[in-house]
CSV table of C-alpha atoms and ligand atoms in Angstrom, one decimal:
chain,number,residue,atom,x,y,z
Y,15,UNK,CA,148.5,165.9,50.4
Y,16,UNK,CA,149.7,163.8,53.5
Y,17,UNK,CA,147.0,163.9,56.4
Y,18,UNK,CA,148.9,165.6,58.7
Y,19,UNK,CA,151.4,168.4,56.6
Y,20,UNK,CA,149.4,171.8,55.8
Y,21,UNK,CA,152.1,173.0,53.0
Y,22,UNK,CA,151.5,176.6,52.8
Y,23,UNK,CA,155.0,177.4,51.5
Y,24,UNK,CA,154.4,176.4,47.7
Y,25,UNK,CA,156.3,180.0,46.8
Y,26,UNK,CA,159.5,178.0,48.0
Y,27,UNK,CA,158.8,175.3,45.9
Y,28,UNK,CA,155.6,172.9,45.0
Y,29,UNK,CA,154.2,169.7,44.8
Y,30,UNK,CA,155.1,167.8,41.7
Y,31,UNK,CA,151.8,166.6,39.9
Y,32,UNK,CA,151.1,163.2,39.6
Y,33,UNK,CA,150.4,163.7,35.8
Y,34,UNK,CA,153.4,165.5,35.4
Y,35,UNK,CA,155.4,162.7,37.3
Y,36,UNK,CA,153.3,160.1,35.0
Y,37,UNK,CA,154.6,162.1,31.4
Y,38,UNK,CA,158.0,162.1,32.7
Y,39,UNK,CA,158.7,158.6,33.6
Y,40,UNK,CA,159.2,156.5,30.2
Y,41,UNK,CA,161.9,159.4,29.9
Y,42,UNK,CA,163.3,158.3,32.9
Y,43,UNK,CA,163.5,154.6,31.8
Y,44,UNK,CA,163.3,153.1,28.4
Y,45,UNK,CA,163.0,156.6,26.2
Y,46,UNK,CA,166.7,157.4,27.6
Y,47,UNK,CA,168.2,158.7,24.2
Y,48,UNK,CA,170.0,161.9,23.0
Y,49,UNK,CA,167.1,164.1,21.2
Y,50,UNK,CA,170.5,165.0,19.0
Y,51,UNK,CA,171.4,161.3,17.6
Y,52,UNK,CA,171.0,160.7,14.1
Y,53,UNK,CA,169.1,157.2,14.5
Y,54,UNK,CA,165.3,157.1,15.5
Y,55,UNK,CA,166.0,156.0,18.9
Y,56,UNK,CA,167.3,159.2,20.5
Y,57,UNK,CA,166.2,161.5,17.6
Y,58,UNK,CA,162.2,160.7,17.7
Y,59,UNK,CA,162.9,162.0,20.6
Y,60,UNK,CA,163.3,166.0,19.5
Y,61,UNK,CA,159.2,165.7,18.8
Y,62,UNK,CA,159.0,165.2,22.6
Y,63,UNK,CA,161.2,168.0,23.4
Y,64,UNK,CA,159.2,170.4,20.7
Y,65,UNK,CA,155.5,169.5,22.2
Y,66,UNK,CA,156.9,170.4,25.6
Y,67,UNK,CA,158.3,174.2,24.1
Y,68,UNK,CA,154.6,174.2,22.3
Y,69,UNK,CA,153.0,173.6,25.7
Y,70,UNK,CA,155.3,176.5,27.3
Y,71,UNK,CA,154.9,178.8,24.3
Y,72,UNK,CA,151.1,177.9,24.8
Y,73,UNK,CA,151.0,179.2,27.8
Y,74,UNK,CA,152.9,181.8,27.6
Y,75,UNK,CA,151.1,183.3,24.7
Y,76,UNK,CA,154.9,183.6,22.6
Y,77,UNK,CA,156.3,182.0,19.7
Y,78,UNK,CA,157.7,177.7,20.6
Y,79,UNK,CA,160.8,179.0,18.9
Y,80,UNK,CA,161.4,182.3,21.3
Y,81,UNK,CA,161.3,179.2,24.5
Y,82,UNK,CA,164.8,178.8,25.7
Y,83,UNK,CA,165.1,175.8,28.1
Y,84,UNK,CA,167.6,176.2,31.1
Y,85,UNK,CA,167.9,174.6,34.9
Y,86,UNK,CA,166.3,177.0,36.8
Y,87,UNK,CA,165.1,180.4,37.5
Y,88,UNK,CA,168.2,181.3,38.6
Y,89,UNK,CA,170.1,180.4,35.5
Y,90,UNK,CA,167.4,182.5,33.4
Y,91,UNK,CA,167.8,185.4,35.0
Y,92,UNK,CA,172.0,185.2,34.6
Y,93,UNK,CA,171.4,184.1,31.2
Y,94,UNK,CA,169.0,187.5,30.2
Y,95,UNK,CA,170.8,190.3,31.9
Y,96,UNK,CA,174.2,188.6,31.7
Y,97,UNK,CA,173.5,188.0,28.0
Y,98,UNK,CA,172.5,190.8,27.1
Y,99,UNK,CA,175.3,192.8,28.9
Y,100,UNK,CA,177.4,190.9,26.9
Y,101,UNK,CA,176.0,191.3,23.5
Y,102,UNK,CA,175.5,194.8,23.7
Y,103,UNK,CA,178.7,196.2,25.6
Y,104,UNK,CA,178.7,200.2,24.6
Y,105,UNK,CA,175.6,200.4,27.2
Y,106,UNK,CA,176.9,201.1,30.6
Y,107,UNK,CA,173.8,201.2,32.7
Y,108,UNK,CA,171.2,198.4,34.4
Y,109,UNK,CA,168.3,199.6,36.3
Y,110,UNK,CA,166.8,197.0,38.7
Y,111,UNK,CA,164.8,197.5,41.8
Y,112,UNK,CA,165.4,197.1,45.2
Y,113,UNK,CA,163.1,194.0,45.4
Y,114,UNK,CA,164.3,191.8,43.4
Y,115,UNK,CA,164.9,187.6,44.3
Y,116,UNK,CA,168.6,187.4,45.4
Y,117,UNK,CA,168.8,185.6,41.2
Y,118,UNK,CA,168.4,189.1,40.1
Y,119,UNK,CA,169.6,191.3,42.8
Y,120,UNK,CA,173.1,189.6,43.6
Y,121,UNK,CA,174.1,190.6,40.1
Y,122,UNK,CA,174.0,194.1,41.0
Y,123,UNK,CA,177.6,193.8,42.8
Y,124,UNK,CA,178.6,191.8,39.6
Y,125,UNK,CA,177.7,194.5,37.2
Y,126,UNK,CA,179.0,197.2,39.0
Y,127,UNK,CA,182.9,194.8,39.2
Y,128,UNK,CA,181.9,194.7,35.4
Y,129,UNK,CA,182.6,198.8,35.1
Y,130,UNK,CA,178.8,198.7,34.9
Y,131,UNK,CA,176.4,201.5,36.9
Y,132,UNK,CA,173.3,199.9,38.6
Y,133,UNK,CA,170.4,201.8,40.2
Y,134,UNK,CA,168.0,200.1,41.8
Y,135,UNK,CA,164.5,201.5,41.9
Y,136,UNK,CA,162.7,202.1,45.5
Y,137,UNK,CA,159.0,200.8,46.5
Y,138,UNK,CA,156.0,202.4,48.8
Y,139,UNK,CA,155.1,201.1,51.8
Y,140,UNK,CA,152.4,198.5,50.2
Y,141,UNK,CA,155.5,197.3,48.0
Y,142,UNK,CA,154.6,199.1,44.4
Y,143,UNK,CA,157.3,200.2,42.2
Y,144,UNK,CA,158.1,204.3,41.9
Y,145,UNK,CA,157.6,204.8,38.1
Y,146,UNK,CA,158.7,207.8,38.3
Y,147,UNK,CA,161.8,207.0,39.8
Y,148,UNK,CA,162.4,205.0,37.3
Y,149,UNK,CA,161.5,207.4,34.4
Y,150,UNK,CA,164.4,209.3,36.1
Y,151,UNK,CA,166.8,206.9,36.0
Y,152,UNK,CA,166.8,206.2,32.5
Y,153,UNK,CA,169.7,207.9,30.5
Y,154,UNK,CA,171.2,207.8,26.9
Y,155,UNK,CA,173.1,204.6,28.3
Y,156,UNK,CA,170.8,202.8,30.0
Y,157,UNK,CA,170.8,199.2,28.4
Y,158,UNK,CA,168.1,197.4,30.3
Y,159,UNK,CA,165.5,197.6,32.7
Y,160,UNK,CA,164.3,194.4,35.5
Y,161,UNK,CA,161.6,194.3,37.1
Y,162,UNK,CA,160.4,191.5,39.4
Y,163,UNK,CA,157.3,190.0,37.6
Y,164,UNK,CA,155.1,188.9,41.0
Y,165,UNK,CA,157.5,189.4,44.6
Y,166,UNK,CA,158.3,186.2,45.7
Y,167,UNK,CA,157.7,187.4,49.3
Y,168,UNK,CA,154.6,189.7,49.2
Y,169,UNK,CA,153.2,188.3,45.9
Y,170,UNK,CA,152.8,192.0,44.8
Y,171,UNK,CA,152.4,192.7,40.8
Y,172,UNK,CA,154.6,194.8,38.7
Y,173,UNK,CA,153.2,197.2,37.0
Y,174,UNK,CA,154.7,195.5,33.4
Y,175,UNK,CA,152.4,197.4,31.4
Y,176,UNK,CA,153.7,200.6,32.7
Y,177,UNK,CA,156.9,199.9,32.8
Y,178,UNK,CA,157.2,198.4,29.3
Y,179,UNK,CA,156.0,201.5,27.7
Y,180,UNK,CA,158.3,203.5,30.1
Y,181,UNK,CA,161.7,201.5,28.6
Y,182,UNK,CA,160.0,201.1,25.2
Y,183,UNK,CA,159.9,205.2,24.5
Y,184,UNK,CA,163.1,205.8,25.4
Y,185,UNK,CA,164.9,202.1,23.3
Y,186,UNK,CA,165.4,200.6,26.8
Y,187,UNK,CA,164.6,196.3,26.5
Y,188,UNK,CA,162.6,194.7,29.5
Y,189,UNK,CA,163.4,191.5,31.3
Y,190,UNK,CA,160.8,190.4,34.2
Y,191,UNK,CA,161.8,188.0,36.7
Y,192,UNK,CA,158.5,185.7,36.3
Y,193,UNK,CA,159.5,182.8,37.9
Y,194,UNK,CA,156.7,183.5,40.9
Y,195,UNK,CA,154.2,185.0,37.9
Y,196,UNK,CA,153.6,181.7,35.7
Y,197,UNK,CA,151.0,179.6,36.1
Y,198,UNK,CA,149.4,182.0,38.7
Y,199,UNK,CA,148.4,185.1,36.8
Y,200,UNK,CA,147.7,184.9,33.0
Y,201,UNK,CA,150.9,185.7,30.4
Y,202,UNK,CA,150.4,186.9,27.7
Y,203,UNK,CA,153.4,187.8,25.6
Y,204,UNK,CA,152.0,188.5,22.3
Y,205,UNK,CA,150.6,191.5,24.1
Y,206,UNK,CA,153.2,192.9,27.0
Y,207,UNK,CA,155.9,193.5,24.9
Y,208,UNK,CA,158.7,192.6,27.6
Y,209,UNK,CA,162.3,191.4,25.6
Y,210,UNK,CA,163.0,188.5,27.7
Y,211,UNK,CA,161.1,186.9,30.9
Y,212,UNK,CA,162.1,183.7,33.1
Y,213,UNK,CA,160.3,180.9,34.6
Y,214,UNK,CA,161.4,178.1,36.8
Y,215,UNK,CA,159.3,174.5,36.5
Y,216,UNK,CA,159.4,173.9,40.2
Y,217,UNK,CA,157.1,176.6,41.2
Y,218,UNK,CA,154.1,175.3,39.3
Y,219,UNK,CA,154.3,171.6,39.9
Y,220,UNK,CA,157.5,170.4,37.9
Y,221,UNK,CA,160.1,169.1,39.3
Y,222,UNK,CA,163.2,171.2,40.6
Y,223,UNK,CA,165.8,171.9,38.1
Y,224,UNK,CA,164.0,172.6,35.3
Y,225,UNK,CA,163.2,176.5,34.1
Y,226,UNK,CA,163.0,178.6,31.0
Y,227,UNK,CA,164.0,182.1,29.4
Y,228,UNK,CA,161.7,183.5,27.2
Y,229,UNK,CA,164.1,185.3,24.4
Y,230,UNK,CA,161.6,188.0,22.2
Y,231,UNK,CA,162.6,187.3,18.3
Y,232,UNK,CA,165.5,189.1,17.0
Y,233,UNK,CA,166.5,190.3,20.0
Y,234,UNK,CA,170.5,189.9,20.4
Y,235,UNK,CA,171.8,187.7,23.8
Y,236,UNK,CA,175.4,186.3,24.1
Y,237,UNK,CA,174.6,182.4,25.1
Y,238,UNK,CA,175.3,181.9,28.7
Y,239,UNK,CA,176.6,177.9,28.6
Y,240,UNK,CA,178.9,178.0,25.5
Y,241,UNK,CA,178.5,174.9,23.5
Y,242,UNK,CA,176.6,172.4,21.2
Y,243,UNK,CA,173.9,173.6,19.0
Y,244,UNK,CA,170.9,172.9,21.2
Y,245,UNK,CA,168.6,174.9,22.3
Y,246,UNK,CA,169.1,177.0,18.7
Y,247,UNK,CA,172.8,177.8,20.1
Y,248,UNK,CA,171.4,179.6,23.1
Y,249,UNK,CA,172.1,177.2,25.5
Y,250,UNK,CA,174.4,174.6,24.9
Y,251,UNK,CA,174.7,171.1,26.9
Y,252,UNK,CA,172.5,167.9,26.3
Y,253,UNK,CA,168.7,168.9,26.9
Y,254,UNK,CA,167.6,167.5,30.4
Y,255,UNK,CA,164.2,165.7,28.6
Y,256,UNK,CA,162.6,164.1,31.3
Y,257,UNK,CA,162.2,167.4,33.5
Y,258,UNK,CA,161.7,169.6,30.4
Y,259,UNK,CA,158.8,166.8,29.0
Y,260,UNK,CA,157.8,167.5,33.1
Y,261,UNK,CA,157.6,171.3,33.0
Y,262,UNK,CA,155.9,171.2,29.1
Y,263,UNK,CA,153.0,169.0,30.9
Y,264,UNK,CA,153.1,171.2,34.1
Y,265,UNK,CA,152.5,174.1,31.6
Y,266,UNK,CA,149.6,172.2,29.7
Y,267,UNK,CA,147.6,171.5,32.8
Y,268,UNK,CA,148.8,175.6,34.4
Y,269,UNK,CA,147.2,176.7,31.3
Y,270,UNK,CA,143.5,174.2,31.7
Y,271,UNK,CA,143.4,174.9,35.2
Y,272,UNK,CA,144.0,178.9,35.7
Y,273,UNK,CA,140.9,180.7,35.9
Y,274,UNK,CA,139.3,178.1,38.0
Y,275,UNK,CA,142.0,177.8,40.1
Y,276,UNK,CA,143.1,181.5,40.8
Y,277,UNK,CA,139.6,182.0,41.8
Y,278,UNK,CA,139.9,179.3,44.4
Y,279,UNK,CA,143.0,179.4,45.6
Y,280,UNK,CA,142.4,183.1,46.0
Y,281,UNK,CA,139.4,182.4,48.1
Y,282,UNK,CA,140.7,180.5,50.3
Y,283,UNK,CA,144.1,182.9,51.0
Y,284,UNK,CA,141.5,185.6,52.1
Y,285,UNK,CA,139.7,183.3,54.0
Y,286,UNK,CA,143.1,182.2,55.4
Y,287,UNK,CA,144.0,186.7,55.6
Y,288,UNK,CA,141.0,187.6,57.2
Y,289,UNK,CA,140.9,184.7,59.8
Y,290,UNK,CA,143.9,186.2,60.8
Y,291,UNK,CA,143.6,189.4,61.1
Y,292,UNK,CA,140.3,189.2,62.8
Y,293,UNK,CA,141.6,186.6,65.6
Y,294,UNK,CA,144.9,187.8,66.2
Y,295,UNK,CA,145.6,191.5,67.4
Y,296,UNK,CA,148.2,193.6,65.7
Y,297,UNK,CA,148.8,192.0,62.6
Y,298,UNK,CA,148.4,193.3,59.2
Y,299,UNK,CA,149.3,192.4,55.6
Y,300,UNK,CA,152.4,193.6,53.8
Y,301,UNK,CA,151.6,194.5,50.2
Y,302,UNK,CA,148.9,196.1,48.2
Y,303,UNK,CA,146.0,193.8,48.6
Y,304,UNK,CA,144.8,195.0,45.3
Y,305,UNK,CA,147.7,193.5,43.2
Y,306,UNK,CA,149.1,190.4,43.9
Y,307,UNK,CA,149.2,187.4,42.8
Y,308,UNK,CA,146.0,185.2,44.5
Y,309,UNK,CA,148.6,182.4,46.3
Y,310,UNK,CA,150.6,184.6,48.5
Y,311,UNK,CA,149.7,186.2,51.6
Y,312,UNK,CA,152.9,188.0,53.8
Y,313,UNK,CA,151.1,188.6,57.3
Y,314,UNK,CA,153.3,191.0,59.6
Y,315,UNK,CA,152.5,189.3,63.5
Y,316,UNK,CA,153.8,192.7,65.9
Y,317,UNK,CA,155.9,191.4,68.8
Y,318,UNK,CA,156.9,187.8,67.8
Y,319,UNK,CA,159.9,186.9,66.1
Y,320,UNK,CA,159.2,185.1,62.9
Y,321,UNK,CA,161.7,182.2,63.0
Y,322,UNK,CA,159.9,181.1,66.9
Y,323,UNK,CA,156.5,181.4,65.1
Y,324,UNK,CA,157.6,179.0,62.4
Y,325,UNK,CA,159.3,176.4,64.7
Y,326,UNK,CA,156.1,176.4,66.3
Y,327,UNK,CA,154.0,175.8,63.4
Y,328,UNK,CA,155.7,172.8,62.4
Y,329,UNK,CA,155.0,171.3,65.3
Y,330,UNK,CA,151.7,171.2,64.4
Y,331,UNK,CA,152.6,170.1,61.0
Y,332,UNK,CA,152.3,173.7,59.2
Y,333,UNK,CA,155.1,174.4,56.6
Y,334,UNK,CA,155.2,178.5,55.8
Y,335,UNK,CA,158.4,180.7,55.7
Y,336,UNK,CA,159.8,183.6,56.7
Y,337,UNK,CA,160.6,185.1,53.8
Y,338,UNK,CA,162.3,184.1,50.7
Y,339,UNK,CA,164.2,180.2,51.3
Y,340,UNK,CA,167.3,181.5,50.1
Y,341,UNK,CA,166.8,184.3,52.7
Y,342,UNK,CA,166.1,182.3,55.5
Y,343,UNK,CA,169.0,180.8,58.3
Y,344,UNK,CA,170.2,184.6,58.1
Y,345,UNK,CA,169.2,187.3,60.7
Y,346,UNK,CA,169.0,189.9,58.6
Y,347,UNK,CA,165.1,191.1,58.0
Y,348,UNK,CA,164.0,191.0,54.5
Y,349,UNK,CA,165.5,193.1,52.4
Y,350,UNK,CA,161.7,193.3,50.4
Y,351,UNK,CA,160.3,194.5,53.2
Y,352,UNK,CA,162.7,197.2,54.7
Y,353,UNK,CA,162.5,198.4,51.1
Y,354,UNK,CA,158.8,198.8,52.2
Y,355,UNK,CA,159.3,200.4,55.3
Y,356,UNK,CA,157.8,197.8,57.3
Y,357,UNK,CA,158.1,198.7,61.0
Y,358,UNK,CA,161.0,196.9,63.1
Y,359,UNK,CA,158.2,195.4,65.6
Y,360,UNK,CA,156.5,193.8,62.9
Y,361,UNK,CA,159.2,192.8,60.2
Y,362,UNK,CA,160.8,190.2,62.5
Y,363,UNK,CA,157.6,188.7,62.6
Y,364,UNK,CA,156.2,188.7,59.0
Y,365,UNK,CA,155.4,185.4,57.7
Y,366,UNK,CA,154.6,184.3,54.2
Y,367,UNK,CA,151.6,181.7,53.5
Y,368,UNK,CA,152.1,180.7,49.9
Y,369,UNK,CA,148.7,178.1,49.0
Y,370,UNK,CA,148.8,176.0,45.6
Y,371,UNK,CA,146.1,174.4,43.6
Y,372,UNK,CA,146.8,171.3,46.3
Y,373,UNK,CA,145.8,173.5,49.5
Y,374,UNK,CA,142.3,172.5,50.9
Y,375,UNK,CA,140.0,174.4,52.9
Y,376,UNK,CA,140.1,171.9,55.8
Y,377,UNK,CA,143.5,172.8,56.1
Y,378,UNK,CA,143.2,176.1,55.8
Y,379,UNK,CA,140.6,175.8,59.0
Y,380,UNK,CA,143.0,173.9,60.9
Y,381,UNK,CA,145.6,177.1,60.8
Y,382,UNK,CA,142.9,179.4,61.3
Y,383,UNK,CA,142.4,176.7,64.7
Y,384,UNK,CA,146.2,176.6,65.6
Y,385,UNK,CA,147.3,180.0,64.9
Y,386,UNK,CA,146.2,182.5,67.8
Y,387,UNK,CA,147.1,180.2,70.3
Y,388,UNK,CA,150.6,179.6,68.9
Y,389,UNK,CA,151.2,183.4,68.5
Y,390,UNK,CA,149.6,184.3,72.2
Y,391,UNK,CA,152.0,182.0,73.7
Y,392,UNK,CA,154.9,183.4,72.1
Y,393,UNK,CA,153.7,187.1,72.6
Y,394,UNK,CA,153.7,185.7,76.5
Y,395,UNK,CA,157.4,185.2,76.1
Y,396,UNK,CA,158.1,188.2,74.6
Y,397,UNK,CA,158.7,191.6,76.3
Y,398,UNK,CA,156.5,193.4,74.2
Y,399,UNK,CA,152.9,193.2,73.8
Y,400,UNK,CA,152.1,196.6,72.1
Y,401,UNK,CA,153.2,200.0,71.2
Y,402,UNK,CA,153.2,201.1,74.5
Y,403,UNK,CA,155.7,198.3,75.9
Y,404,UNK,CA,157.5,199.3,72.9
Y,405,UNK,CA,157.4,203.0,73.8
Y,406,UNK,CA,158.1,202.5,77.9
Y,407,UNK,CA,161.5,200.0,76.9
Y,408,UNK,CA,162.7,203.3,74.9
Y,409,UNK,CA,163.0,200.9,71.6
N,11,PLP,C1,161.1,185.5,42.0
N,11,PLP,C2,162.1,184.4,42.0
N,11,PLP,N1,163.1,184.4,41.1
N,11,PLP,C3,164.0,183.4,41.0
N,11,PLP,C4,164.0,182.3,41.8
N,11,PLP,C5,165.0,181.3,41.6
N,11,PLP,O1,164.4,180.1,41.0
N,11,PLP,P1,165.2,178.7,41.0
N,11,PLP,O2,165.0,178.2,42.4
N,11,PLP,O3,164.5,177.9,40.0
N,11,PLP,O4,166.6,179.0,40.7
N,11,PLP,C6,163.0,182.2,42.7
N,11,PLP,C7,162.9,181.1,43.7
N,11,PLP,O5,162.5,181.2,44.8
N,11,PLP,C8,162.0,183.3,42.8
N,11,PLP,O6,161.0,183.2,43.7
């Protein structure tokens, strides 16, 4: 990392490894064919494109042939739960929840136009799903549930387990938004028997523009780009090799690195979590502790607004966010954490510290160093320093 940036926003996106940059380049210059051609040149090249669906597959614990590639996480999660809409179009009913990325949770109004019903599934106050809201809401026409794998802002876990038996009983597939999951947490689909599940290279050091569907065997999806026979007819349009070669190496070394790391990088975000807490008053963690996944730490700062703490931070060179990115630049709180019930004088200041296998303690120590004085001057400017200001202004 650059000595002066502290990038604790790696849930937004991530470094690019240097190995995976290394792997990616030849296909970037003199290994430019189409993997389709006929001739050697450009059809050697399908042997490249199959070890990188091996590596993913690896990972992933699933089947190279059940390893749809796609552009991002986004496009995965359109391509499962618009596909499968599609393909099976006597069902009538999607049940999401009410924490899902904007990828999954802006399709709501699109179902609904669709004739489709939605329901989306509440959480508690530490961000866990209601199961038995959801065993409620299944019906006789319920075609699909989705369920957020890891939250992209808390870094809570989904019960997948749970829920996968809850769907299973009653003929009900499972997609999982996993796109914040991968190469954190172990995955292991030869065991959670979820129907489909996306990924997204970016978020565990591939480059942007890359991602991945898993698609269970057998299971019926309508394609969602129309076209040539790659990707088994799935997904037509010519593969992008270089970033999927990118992603299949970023997979390989996810997969070498992931006990080690998770231990570390957890480590370090409690160290990061509990320097917090301890130095600066009034400020606690949204999300169950217990489950999530060990990168992510939300921290709600009371009486600060969030958008004024991460101004300041970057002046000191510290890259966090307020929420999801493609949340951010509007006013509106979180919609993950009003689903919570996280209180108005701390939701406008809840920040998210996302840490990656590149985060080092030293600069871990150096927020731990910036960070009260940055939040005491702001809570100077504000008109509320506690409950009782809060109480007194009649808020
Ligand atoms: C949980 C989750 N799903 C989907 C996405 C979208 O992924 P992409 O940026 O690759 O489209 C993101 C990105 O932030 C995410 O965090």
């Amino acid at each position: 990392m650059g000595s002066e940036l502290i990038y604790l926003d790696n849930n937004a996106t991530t470094r690019v490894a240097p190995e995976v940059v290394d792997e990616m380049l030849p296909f970037l210059t003199e290994k430019y064919g189409n993997p389709s051609s006929m001739y050697s040149f450009g059809g050697h090249l399908q042997k490249d494109l199959e070890l990188a669906r091996e590596r993913v597959a690896d990972l992933l614990s699933c089947a190279p042939t059940e390893v749809v590639f796609t552009s991002c996480g986004t496009e995965s999660d359109n391509f499962a739960i618009r596909g499968l809409v599609d393909a099976y179009p006597e069902k009538g009913h999607v049940i999401m929840t009410k924490v899902e990325h904007p990828a999954v949770k802006n399709l709501a109004p699109y179902l609904r136009k669709k004739g489709l019903r939605v329901t989306e599934i509440g959480v508690d106050r530490k961000g866990n799903l209601d199961l038995e809201e959801l065993k409620a809401a299944i019906d006789g026409d319920t075609l699909l549930v989705s369920v957020i794998f890891a939250n992209n802002e808390t870094g809570v876990l989904s019960p997948m387990e749970k829920i996968c038996e809850i769907a299973r009983e009653r003929g009900v597939f499972v997609h999982t938004d996993a796109v914040q999951g991968v190469g954190k947490v172990p995955i292991d689909l030869a065991r959670l028997p979820v129907d489909l599940l996306s990924f997204s290279g970016h978020k565990f050091h591939a480059p942007k523009g890359v991602g991945g569907l898993f698609v269970r065997r057998g299971l019926k999806i309508r394609p969602f780009l129309i076209g040539g026979h790659q990707e088994r007819s799935r997904r037509g349009g010519t593969e992008n090799l270089a970033l999927i070669v990118g992603m299949g190496k970023a997979a390989e070394l996810a997969k070498a690195r992931l006990p080690e790391e998770a231990t570390r990088v957890r480590a370090l975000r409690d160290k990061l979590e509990q320097g917090i807490l301890s130095s600066i008053p009034s400020t606690e963690v949204n999300g169950d502790p217990e489950h999530r996944v060990p990168n992510t730490s939300n921290i709600g700062i009371h009486f600060i607004e969030g958008e004024s703490l991460l101004l300041a931070m970057d002046k000191h060179g510290i890259c966090a966010s307020t929420g999801s990115a493609c949340a951010s630049g509007s006013l509106q709180p979180s919609h993950v954490l009003r689903a919570m019930g996280v209180p108005f004088t701390s939701i406008h200041g809840s920040v998210r510290f996302s840490l990656s296998t590149y985060t080092t303690e030293q600069e871990i120590d150096a927020v731990l160093e910036a960070l009260p004085g940055i939040v005491s001057h702001l809570r100077d400017l504000s008109p509320f320093h506690s409950m009782a200001d809060v109480e007194a202004f009649g808020a």
